Short mmCIF file of C-alpha atoms in Angstrom, two decimals:
data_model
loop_
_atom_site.label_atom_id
_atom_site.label_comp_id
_atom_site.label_asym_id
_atom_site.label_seq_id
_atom_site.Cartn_x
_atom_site.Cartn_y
_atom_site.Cartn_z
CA UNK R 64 -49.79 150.47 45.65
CA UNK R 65 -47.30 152.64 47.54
CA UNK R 66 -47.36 156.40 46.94
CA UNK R 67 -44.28 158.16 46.12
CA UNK R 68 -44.11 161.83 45.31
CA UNK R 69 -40.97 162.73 43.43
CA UNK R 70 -38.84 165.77 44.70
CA UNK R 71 -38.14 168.12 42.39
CA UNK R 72 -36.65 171.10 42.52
CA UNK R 73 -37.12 174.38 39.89
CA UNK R 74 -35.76 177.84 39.81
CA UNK R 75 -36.85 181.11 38.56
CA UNK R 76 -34.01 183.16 36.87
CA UNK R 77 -35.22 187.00 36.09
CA UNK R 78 -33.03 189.45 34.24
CA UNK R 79 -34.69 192.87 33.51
CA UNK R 80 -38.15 191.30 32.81
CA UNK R 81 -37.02 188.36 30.97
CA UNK R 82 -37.31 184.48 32.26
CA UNK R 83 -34.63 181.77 31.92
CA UNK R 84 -36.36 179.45 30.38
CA UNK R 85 -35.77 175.88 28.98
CA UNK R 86 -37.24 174.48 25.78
CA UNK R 87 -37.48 171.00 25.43
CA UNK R 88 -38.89 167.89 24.18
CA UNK R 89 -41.63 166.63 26.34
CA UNK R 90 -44.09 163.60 24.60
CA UNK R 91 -42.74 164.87 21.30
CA UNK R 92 -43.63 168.50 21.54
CA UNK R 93 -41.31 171.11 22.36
CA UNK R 94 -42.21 173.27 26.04
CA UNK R 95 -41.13 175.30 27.90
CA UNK R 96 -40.42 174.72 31.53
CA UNK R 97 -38.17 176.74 34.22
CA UNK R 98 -34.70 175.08 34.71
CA UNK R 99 -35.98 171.87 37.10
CA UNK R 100 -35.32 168.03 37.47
CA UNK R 101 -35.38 165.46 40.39
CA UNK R 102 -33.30 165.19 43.77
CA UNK R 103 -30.75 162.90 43.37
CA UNK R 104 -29.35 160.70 45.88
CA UNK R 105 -27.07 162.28 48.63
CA UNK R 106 -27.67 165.75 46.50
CA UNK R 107 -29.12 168.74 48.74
CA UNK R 108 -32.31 170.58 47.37
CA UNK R 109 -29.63 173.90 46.39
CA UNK R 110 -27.32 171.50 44.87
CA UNK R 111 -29.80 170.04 43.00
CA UNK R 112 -31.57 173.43 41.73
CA UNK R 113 -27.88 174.24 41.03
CA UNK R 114 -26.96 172.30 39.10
CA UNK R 115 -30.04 171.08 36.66
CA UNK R 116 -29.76 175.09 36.00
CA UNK R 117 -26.59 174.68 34.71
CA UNK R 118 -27.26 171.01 32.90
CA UNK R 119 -30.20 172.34 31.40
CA UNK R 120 -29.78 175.75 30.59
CA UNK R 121 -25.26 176.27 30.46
CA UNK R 122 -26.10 179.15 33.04
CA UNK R 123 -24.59 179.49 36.92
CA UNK R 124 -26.88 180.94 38.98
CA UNK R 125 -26.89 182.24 42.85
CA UNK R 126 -30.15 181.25 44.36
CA UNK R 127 -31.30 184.26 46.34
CA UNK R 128 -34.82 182.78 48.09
CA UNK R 129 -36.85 180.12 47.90
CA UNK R 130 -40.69 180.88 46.13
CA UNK R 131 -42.57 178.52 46.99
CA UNK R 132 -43.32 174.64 47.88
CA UNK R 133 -45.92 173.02 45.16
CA UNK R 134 -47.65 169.81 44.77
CA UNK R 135 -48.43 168.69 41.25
CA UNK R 136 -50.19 165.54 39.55
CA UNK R 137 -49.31 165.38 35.79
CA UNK R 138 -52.51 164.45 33.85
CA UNK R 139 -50.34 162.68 31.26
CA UNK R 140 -49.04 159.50 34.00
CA UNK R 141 -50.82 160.29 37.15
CA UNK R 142 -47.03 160.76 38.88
CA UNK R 143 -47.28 163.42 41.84
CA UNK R 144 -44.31 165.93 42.05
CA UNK R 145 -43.56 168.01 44.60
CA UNK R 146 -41.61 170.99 43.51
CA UNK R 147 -39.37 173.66 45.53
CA UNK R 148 -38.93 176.63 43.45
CA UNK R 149 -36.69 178.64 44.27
CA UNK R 150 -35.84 182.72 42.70
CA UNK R 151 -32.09 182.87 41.10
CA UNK R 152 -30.08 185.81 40.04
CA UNK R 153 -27.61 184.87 36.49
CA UNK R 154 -24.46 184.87 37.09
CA UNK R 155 -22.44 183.44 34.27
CA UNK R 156 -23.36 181.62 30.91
CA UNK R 157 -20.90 178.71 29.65
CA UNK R 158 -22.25 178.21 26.44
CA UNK R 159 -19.75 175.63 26.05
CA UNK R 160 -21.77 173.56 28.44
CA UNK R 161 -23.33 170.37 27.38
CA UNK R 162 -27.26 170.54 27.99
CA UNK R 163 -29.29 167.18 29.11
CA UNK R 164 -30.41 165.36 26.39
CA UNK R 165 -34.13 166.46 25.21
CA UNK R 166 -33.24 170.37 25.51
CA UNK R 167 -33.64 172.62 22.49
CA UNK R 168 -31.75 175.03 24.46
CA UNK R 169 -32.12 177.99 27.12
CA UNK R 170 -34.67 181.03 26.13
CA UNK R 171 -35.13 184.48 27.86
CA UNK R 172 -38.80 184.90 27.37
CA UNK R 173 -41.31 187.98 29.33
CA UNK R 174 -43.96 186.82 31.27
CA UNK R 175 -46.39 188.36 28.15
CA UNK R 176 -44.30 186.12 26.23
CA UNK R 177 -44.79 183.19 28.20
CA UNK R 178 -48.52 183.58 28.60
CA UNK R 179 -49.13 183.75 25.05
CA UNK R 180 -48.22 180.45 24.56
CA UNK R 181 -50.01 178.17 27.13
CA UNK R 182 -50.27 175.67 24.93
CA UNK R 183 -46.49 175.49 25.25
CA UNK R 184 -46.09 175.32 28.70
CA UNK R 185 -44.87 171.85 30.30
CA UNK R 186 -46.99 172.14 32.91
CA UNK R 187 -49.38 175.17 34.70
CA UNK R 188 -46.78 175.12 37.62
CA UNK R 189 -44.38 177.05 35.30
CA UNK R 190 -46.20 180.33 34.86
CA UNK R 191 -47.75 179.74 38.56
CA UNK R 192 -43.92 179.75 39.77
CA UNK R 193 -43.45 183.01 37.89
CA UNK R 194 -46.33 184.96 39.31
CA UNK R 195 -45.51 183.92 42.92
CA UNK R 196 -42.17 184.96 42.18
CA UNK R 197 -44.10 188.23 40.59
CA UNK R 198 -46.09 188.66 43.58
CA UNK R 199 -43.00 189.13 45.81
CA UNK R 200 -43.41 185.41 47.30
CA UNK R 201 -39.37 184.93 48.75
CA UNK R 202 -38.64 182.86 51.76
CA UNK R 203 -35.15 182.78 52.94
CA UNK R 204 -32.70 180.07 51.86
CA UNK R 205 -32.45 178.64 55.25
CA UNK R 206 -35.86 177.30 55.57
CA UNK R 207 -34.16 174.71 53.51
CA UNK R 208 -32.34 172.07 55.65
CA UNK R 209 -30.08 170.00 55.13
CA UNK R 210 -29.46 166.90 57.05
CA UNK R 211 -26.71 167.33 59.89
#
């Protein structure tokens, strides 16, 4: 059997001490996750962290640095992901915006907020993502590259 990672791509949205979170149905419990999703085809790694911000969440974002580069094996399928988080700033919400199906909706939450409710988190990687992010972890956007 061939492996094959998935790409996915997450970012980290702070306003004044609150998280952009997502809340959404994942194996019939509802968790919370940063905005994130897969690469799609032809889609740069911005793009992509772009845009499930906005399908998942109704917010536009400017990404401002990238966080970090994970590797993650869900327990629940075996699937490895690998994740590039990167740290956003809010720029506009359209709440007229139609979210992906299987989101509750977008929540501001602390980090005390957050960690209160492990139980509720989709997977480790999303409170790992916020204390990088925490910790001053920011790499500039141009490590990313796109092909020529």
């Amino acid at each position: 059997m061939r492996f094959t990672p998935h790409v996915t791509v997450a970012t980290v949205v702070e306003d004044q001490g609150r998280f952009l979170l997502v809340e959404e149905l994942a194996g019939g419990q509802a968790v919370f996750n940063q905005p994130a999703g897969h690469l799609e085809a032809d889609e740069s790694l911005i793009d992509a962290a772009l845009r499930e911000t906005l399908e998942e969440t109704g917010w536009q974002v400017e990404l401002t640095a990238v966080t970090g580069i994970y590797l993650y094996t869900a327990p629940s399928n075996g699937v490895t992901y690998q994740r590039v988080c990167f740290a956003a700033k809010p720029l506009q919400h359209l709440p007229e915006s139609p979210l992906d199906d299987g989101i509750i909706g977008p929540r501001w939450l602390t980090r005390a907020e957050l960690a209160a409710q492990p139980e509720r988190w989709r997977s480790e990687l999303v409170m790992r993502c916020i204390d990088d992010y925490l910790a001053g972890e920011r790499f500039p956007l141009s490590l990313i590259r796109d092909p020529a």
